[in-house]
Short mmCIF file of C-alpha atoms in Angstrom, two decimals:
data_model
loop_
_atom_site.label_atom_id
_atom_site.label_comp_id
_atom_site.label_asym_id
_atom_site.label_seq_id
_atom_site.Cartn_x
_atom_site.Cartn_y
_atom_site.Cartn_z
CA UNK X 29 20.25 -6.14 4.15
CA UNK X 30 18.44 -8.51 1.72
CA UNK X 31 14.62 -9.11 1.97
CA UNK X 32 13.63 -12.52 3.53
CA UNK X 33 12.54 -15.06 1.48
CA UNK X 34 8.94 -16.36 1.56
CA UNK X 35 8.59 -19.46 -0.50
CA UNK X 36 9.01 -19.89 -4.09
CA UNK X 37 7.25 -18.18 -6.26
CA UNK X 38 4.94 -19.58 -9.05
CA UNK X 39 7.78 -20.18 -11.59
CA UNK X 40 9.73 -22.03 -8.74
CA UNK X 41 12.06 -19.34 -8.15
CA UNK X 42 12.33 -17.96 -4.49
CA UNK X 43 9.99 -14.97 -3.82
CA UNK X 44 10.57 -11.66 -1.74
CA UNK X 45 6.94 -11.19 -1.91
CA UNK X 46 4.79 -12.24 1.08
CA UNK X 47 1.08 -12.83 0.65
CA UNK X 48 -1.95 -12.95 3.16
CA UNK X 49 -1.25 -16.62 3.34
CA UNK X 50 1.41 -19.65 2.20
CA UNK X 51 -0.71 -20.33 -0.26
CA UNK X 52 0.24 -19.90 -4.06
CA UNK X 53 -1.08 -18.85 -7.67
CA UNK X 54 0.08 -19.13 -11.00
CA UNK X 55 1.63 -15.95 -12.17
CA UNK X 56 -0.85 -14.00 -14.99
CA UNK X 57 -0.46 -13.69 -17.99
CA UNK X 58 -2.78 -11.99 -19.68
CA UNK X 59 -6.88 -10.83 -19.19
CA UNK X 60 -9.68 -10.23 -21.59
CA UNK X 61 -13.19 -10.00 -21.12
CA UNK X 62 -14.51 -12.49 -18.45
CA UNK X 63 -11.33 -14.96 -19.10
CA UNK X 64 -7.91 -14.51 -17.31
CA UNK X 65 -5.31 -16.77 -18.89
CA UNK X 66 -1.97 -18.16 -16.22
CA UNK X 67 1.40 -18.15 -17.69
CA UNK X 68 1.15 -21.37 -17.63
CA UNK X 69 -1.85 -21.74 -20.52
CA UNK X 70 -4.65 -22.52 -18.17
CA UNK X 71 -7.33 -20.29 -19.28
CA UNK X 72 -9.89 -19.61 -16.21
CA UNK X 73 -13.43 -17.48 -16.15
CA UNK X 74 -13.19 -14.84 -13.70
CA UNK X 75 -16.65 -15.31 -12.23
CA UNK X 76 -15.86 -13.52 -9.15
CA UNK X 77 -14.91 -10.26 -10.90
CA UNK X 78 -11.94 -10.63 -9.33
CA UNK X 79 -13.05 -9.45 -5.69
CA UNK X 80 -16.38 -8.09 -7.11
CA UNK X 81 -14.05 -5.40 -8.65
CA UNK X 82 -13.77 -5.99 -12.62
CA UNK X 83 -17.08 -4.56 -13.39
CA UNK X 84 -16.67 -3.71 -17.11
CA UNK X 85 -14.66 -7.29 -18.05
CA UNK X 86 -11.09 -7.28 -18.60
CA UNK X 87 -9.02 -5.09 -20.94
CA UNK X 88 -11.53 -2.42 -22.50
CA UNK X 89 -9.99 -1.29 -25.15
CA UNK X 90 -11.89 2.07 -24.32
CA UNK X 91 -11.14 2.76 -20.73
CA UNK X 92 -6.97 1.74 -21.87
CA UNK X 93 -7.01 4.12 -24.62
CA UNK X 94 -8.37 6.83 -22.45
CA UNK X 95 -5.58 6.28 -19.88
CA UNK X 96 -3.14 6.36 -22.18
CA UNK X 97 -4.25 9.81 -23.76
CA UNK X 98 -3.98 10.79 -20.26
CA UNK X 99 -0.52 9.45 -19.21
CA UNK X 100 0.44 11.78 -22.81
CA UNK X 101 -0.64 15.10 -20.62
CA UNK X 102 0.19 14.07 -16.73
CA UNK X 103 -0.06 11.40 -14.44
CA UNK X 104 0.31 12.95 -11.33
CA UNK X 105 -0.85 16.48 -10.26
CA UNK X 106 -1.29 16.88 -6.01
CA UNK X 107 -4.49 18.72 -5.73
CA UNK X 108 -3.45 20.83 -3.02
CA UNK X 109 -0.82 22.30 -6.33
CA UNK X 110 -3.40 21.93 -9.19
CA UNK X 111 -7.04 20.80 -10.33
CA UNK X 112 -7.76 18.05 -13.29
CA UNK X 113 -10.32 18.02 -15.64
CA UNK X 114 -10.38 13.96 -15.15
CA UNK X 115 -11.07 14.56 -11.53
CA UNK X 116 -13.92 17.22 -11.84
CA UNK X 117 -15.16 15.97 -14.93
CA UNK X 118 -15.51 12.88 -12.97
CA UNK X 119 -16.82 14.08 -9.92
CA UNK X 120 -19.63 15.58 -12.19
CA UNK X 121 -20.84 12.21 -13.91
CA UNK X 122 -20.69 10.86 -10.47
CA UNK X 123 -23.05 13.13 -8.83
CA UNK X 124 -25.22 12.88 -12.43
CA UNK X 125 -25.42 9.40 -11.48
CA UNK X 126 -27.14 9.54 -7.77
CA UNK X 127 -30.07 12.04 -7.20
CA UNK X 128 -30.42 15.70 -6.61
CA UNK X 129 -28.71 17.38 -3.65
CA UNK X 130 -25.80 14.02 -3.98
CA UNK X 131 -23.24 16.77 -5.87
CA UNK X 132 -19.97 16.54 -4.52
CA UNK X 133 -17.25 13.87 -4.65
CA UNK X 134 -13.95 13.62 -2.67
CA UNK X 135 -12.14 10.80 -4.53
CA UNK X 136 -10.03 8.30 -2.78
CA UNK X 137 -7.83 5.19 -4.13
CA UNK X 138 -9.53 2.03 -2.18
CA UNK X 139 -12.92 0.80 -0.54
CA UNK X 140 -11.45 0.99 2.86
CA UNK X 141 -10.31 4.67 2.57
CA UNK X 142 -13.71 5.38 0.90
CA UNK X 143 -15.62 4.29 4.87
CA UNK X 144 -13.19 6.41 6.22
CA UNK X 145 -13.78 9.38 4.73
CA UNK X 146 -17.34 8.67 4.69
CA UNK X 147 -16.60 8.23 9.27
CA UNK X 148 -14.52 11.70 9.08
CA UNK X 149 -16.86 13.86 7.06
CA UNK X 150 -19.84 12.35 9.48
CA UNK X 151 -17.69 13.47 12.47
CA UNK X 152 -16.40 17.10 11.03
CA UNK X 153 -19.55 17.69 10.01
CA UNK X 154 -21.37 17.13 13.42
CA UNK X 155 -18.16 19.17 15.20
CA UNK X 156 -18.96 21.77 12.66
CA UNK X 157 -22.65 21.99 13.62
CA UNK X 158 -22.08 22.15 17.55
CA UNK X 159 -22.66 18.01 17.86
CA UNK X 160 -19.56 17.10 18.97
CA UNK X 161 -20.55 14.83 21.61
CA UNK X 162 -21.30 12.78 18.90
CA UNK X 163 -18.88 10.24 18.03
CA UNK X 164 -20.00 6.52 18.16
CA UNK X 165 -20.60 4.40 14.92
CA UNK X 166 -23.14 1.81 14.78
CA UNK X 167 -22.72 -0.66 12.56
CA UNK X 168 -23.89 -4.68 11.71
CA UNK X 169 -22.78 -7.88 12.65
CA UNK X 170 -21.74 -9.06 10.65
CA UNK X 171 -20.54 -6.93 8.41
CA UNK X 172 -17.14 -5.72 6.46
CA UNK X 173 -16.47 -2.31 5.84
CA UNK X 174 -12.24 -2.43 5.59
CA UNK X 175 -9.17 -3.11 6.60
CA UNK X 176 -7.98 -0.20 8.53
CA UNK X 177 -7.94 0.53 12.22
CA UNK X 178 -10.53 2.86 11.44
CA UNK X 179 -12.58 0.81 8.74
CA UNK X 180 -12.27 -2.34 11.09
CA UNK X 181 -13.60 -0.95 14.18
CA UNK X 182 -17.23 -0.89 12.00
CA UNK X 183 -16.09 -3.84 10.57
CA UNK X 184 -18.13 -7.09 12.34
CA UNK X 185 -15.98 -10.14 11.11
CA UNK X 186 -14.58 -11.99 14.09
CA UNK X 187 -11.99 -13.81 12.42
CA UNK X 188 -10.28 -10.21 10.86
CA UNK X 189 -10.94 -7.94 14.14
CA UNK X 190 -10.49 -10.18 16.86
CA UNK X 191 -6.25 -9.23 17.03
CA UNK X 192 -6.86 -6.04 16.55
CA UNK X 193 -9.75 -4.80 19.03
CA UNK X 194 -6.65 -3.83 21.43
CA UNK X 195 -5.74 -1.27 19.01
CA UNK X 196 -8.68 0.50 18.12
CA UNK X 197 -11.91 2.11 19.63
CA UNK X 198 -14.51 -0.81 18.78
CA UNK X 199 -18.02 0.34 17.75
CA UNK X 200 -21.04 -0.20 18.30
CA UNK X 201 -22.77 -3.54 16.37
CA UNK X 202 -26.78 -4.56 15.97
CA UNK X 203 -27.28 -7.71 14.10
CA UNK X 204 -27.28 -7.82 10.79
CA UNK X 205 -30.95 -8.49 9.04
CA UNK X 206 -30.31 -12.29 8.42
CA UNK X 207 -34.44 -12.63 8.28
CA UNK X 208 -33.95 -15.77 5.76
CA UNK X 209 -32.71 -17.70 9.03
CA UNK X 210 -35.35 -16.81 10.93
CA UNK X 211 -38.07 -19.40 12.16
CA UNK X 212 -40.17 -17.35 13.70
CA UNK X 213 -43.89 -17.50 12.22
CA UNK X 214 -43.46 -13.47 11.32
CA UNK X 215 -43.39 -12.56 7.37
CA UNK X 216 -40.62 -11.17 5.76
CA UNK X 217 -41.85 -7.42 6.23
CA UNK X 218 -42.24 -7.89 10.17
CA UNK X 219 -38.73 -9.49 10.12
CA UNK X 220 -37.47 -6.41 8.19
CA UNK X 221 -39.22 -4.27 10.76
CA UNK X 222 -37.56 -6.01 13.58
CA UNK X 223 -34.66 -5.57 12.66
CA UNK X 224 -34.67 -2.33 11.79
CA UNK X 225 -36.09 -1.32 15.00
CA UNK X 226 -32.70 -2.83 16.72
CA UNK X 227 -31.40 0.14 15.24
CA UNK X 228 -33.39 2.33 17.44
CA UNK X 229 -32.81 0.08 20.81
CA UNK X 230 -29.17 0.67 20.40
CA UNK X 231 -29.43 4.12 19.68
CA UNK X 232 -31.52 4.70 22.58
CA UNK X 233 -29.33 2.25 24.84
CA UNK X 234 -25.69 3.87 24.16
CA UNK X 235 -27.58 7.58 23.85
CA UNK X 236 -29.12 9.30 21.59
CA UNK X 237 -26.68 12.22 21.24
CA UNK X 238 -23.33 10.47 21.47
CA UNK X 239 -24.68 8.42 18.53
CA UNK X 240 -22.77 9.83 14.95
CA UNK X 241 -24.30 7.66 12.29
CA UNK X 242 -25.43 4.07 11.22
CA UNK X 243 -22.83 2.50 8.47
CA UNK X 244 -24.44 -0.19 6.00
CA UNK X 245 -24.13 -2.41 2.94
CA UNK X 246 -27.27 -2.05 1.07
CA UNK X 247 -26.91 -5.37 -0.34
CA UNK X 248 -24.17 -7.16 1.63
CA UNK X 249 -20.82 -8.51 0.45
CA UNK X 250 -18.71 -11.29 1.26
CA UNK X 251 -19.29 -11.14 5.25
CA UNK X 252 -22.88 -12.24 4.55
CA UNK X 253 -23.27 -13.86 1.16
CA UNK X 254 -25.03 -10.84 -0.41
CA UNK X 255 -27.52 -10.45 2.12
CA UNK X 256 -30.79 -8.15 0.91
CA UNK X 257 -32.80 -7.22 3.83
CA UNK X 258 -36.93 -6.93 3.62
CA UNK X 259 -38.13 -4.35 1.63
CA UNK X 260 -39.50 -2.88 4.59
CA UNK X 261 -36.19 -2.35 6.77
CA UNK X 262 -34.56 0.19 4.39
CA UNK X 263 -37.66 2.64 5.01
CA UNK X 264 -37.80 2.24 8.61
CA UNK X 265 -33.66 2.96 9.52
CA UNK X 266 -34.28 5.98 7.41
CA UNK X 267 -36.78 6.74 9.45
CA UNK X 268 -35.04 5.69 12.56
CA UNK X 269 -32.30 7.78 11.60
CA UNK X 270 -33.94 10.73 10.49
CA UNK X 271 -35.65 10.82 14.25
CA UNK X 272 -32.23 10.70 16.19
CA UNK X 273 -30.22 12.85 14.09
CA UNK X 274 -28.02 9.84 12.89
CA UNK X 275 -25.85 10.43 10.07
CA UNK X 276 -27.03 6.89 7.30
CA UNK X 277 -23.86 6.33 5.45
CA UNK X 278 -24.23 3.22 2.93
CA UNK X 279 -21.01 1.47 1.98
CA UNK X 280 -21.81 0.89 -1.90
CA UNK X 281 -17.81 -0.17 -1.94
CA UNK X 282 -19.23 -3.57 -3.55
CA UNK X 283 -22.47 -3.40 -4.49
CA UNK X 284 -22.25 -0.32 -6.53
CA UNK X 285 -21.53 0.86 -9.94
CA UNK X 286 -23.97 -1.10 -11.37
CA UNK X 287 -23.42 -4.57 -10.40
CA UNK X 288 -27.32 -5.51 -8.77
CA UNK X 289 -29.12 -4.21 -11.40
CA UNK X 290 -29.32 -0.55 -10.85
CA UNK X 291 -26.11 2.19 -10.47
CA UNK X 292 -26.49 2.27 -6.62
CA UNK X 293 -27.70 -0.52 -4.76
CA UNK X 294 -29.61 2.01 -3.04
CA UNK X 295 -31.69 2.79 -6.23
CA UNK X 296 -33.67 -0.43 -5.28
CA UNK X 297 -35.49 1.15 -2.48
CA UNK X 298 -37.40 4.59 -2.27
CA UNK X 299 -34.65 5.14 0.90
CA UNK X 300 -31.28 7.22 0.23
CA UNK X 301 -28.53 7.38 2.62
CA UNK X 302 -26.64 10.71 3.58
CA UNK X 303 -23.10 9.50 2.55
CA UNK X 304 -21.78 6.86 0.17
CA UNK X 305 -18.97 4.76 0.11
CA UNK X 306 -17.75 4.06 -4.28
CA UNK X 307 -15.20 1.85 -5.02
CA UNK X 308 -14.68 -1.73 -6.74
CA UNK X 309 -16.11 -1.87 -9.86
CA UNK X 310 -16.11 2.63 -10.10
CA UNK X 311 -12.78 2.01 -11.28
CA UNK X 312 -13.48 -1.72 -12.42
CA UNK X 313 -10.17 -2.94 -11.49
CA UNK X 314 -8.06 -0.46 -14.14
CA UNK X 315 -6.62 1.40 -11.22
CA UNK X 316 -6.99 1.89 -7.58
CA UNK X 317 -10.01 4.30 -6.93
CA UNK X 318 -12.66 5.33 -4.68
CA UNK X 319 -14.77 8.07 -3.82
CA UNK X 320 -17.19 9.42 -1.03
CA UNK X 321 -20.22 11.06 -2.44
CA UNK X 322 -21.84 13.65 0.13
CA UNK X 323 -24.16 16.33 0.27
CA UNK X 324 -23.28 19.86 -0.22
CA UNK X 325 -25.33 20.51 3.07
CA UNK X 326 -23.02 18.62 4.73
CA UNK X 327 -19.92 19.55 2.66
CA UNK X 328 -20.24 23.44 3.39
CA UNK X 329 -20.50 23.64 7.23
CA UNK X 330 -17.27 21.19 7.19
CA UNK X 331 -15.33 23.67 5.01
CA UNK X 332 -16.53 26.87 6.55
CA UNK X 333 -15.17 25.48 9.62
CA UNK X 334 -11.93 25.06 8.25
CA UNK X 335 -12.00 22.72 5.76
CA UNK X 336 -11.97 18.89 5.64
CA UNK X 337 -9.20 17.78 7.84
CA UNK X 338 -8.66 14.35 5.59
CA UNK X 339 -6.99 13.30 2.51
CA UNK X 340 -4.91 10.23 0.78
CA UNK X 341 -1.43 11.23 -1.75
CA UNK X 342 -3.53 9.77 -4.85
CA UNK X 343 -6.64 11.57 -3.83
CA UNK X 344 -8.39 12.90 -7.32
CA UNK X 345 -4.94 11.40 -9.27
CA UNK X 346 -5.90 12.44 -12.95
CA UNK X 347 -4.42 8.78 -14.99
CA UNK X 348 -7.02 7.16 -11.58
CA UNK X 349 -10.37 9.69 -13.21
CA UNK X 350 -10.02 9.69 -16.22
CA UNK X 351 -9.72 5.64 -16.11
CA UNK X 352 -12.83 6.21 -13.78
CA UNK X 353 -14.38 8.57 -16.43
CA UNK X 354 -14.06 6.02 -18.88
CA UNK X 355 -15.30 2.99 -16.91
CA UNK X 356 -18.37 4.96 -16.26
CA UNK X 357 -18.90 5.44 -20.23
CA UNK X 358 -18.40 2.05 -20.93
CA UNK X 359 -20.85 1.08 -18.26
CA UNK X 360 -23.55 3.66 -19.66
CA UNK X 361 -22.81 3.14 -23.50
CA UNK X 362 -22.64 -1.06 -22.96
CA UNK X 363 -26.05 -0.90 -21.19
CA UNK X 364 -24.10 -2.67 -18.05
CA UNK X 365 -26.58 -2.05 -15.80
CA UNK X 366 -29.32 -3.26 -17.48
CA UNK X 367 -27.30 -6.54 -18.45
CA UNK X 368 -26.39 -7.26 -14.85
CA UNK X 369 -29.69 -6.79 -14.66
CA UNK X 370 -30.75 -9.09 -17.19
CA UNK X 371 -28.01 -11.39 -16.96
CA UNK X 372 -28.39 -11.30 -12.82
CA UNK X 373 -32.31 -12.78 -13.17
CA UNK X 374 -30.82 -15.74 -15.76
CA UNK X 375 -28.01 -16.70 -13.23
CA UNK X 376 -29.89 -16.76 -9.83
CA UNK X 377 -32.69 -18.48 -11.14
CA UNK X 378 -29.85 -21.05 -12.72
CA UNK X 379 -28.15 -20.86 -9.09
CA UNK X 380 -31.81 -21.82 -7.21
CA UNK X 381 -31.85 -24.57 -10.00
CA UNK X 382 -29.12 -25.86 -7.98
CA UNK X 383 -30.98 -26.42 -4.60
CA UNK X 384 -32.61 -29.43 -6.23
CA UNK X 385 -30.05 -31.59 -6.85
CA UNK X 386 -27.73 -30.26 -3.74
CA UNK X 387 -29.60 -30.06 -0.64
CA UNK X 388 -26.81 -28.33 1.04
CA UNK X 389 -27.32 -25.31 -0.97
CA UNK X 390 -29.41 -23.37 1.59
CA UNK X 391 -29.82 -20.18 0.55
CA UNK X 392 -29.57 -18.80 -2.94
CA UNK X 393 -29.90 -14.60 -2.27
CA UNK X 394 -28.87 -11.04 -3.91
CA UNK X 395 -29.66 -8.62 -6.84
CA UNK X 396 -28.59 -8.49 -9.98
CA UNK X 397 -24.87 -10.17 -10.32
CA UNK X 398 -23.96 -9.84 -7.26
CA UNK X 399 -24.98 -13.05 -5.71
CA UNK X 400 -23.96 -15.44 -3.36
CA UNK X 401 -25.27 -19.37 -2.16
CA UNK X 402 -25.15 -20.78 1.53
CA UNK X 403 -23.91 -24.36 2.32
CA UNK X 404 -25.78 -25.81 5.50
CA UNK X 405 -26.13 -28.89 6.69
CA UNK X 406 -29.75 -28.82 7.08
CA UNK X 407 -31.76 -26.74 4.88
CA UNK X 408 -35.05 -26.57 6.96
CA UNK X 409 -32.88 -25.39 10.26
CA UNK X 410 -30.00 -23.98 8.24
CA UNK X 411 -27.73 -25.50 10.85
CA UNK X 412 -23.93 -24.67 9.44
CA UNK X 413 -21.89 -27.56 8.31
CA UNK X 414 -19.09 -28.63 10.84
CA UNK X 415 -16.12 -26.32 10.61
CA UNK X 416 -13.84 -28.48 10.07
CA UNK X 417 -15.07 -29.61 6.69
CA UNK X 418 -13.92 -25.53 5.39
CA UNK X 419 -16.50 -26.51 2.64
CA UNK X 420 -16.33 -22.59 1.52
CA UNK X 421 -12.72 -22.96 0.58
CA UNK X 422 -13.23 -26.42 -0.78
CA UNK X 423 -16.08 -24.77 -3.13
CA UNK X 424 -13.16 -22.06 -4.12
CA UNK X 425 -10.36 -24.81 -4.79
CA UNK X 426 -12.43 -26.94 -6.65
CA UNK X 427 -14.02 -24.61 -8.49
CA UNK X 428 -10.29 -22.88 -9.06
CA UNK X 429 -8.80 -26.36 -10.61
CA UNK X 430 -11.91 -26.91 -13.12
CA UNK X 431 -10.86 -23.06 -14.38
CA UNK X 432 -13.36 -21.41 -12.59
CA UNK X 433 -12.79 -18.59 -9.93
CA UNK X 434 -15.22 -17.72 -7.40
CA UNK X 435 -15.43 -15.97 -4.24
CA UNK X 436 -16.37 -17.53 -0.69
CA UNK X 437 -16.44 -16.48 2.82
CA UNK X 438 -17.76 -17.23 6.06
CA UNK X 439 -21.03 -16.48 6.86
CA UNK X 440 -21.74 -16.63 10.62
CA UNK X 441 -19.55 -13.56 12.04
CA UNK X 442 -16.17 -14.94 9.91
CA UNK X 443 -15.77 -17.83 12.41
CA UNK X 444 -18.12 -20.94 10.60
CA UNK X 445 -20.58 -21.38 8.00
CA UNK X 446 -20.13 -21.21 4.50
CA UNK X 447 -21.18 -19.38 1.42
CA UNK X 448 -20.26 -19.01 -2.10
CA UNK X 449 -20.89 -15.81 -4.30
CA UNK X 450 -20.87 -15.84 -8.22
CA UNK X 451 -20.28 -12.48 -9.59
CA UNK X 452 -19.16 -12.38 -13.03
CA UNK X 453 -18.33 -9.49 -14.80
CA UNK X 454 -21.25 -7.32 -15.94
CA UNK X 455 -20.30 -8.05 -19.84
CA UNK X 456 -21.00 -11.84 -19.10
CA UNK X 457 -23.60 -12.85 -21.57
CA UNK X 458 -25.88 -15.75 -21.25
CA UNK X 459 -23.63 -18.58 -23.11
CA UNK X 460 -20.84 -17.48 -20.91
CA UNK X 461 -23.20 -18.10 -18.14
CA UNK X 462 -24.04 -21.50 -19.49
CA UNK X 463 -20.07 -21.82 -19.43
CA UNK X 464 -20.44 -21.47 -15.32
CA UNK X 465 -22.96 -23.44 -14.19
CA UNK X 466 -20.87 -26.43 -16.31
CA UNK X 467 -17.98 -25.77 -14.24
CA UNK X 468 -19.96 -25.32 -11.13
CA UNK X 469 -21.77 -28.37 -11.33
CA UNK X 470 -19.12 -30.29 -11.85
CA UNK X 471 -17.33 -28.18 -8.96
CA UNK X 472 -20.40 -29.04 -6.40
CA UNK X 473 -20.03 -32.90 -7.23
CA UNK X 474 -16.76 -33.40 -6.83
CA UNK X 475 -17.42 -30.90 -3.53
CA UNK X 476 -20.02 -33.27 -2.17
CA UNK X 477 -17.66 -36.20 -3.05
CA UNK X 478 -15.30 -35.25 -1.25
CA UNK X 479 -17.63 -33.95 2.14
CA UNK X 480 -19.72 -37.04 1.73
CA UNK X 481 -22.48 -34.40 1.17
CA UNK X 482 -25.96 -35.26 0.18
CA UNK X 483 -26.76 -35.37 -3.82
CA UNK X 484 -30.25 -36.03 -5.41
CA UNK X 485 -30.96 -38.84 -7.74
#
């Protein structure tokens, strides 16, 4: 029985491939640095990073000669048959990375199965530790966390968990610390307070001891246009947590590895979380890879009790580390972290530029490159523009055919309002930045052209 056909493909012959929609790209050619060039010969600037994922740029000549050195000795060894030195030589310059009593690593192949490892070790470990009438999740609205069943049930995006909420056991959801729409008279700290201290109604309201942990983006990703709370709200759902016994897992699946200015997001606040959620740019795009990053405190009880009841086929896959070993080399011996942060300052500040000349740029917000601007139809309510205008996919199309990519989302639970986020890879230098704001400017004119949006003499 032959596959069905979906389409044609980019070269006009019919596809067996199906995408997530109709919707068609030029086939790839070839990638290098910050620039991916189409079969075709249209050379674009990756200044999403992909999906936030290409960390590092394209085709390190480092990280691809340490795979292939790799692929010489093995590609695949199960780890229930063998250990790797990629894998624990990688798990070691992870844990180097976060702060003492951070020291073990279970590695995974994708953000989503990062967050669920992260759920299961929370759950084992409270079973293990005569808890188990713990077992709810609270999480943010909105928020993305992945695509699974389980992933998704944390996961508040209307628009991606709406047909599914039949299927799975739906948790818990506070809102999410929006405090730059807020028109309240309160300052920023207050706001962060507030919203923080949702954390504790809820807890209190569905129970204190059927409550397993709180899940969290540090800095948010595409579900809210790299949202950074107040200062003050990191301190205080510690706090919160640390009360109530909650488990504070922090999904770093975007915003770590370097890309706002410091390894882990987290690093930004005097705060740490209990679990962590690695993936994206830990692996940079070379291969699929994750990790969760726990505490041995936690990891102990779980294996005295039996051991972790969880694992993926590619789980610690040796070519996956040692890519992962090398991406975190290139990251330390390029000074990435410092040039997102750098680079991150230059490229917001150009971004805010923006505001005055589009007044239906709301919101410019995030840390280092990982950055994102809101499109409203009135700046001093922040009133969304009408749905029907899909300005965020506009931004992307336009932006797409002037040889730019960026990244865009919904900002208002997945179902209306509009952002755009501009996340380069952390090699991008400041002429290469110059390069962007070109094509973006000329992306936002022709946008407002075509919306019959506002534009300032």
């Amino acid at each position: 029985m032959t596959g069905e056909r979906h389409g044609l493909g980019a070269n006009g012959a019919p596809s067996h491939l199906f995408y997530q929609t109709r919707q068609r790209r030029p086939l790839v050619d070839r990638a290098e640095g910050i620039y991916i060039w189409a079969q075709d010969g249209r050379c674009f600037i990756d200044g999403s990073s992909g999906a936030m994922v290409v960390n590092i740029g394209h085709g390190n000549p480092v990280v691809l000669e340490a795979m292939r050195r790799q692929m010489e000795k093995a590609t695949f060894a199960y780890r229930l048959h063998f250990e790797n030195e990629a894998s624990e030589a990688l798990a070691a310059k992870t844990a180097e990375k976060t702060w003492p009593g951070m020291d073990k690593v279970f590695f995974v192949s994708g953000g989503s199965e990062a967050v669920e490892s992260c759920l299961k070790m929370a759950r084992q470990y409270a079973v293990a530790t005569g808890q188990a009438g713990r077992t709810k999740v609270i999480s943010r609205f909105p928020a993305y966390h992945g695509s699974t069943l389980g992933a998704l049930a944390v996961t508040g995006y209307t628009a991606l968990s709406a047909p599914f909420a039949a299927m799975m056991q739906e948790m818990p959801k506070i809102p999410a610390p929006t405090a730059y729409l807020d028109r309240d008279g309160l300052t920023m700290d207050q706001r962060g307070l507030r919203y923080a201290d949702m954390l504790e109604a809820e807890i209190l309201r569905q129970g204190p001891g059927s409550v397993l942990a709180f899940i969290m983006e540090p800095v948010g990703g595409a579900s809210t246009g790299a949202l950074v709370a107040p200062d003050s709200y990191y301190g205080r759902v510690r706090e919160i947590c640390d009360r109530h016994g909650v488990i504070l897992i922090y999904d770093e699946v975007m915003s770590g590895a370097g890309r706002t200015g410091k390894f882990l997001a987290a690093e930004h606040w005097p705060a740490r979380p209990d679990l962590i959620a690695l993936s994206k740019g830990f692996g940079s795009g070379y291969v699929p890879l994750g990790a969760m990053v726990a505490p041995d405190r936690m990891v102990q009880p779980v294996l005295s009790a039996g051991g972790f009841l969880h694992g993926y086929t590619y789980a610690g896959n040796p070519l996956a580390c040692a890519a992962g070993l090398a991406v975190l080399g290139e990251i330390e011996r390029l000074d990435l972290v410092g040039n997102a942060a750098r680079m991150g300052d230059l490229l917001k500040a150009r971004l805010t530029g923006l505001m005055d000349r589009y007044p239906f740029i709301g919101d410019v917000r995030g840390k280092g490159l990982l950055l994102a601007a809101e499109l409203v139809a009135d700046r001093d309510t922040m009133q969304v523009l009408p749905k029907a205008l899909n300005a965020h996919d506009r931004v992307v199309e336009l932006a797409y055919e002037r040889g730019l990519i960026i990244y865009s989302r919904r900002t208002r639970g997945g179902t209306e309002g509009d952002h755009f986020l501009v996340c380069p890879p952390m090699i991008v230098t400041a002429a290469q930045i110059d390069e962007i704001m070109t094509i973006l400017t000329d992306t936002l004119d022709a946008l407002a052209a075509e919306l019959h949006l506002p534009v300032a003499a």
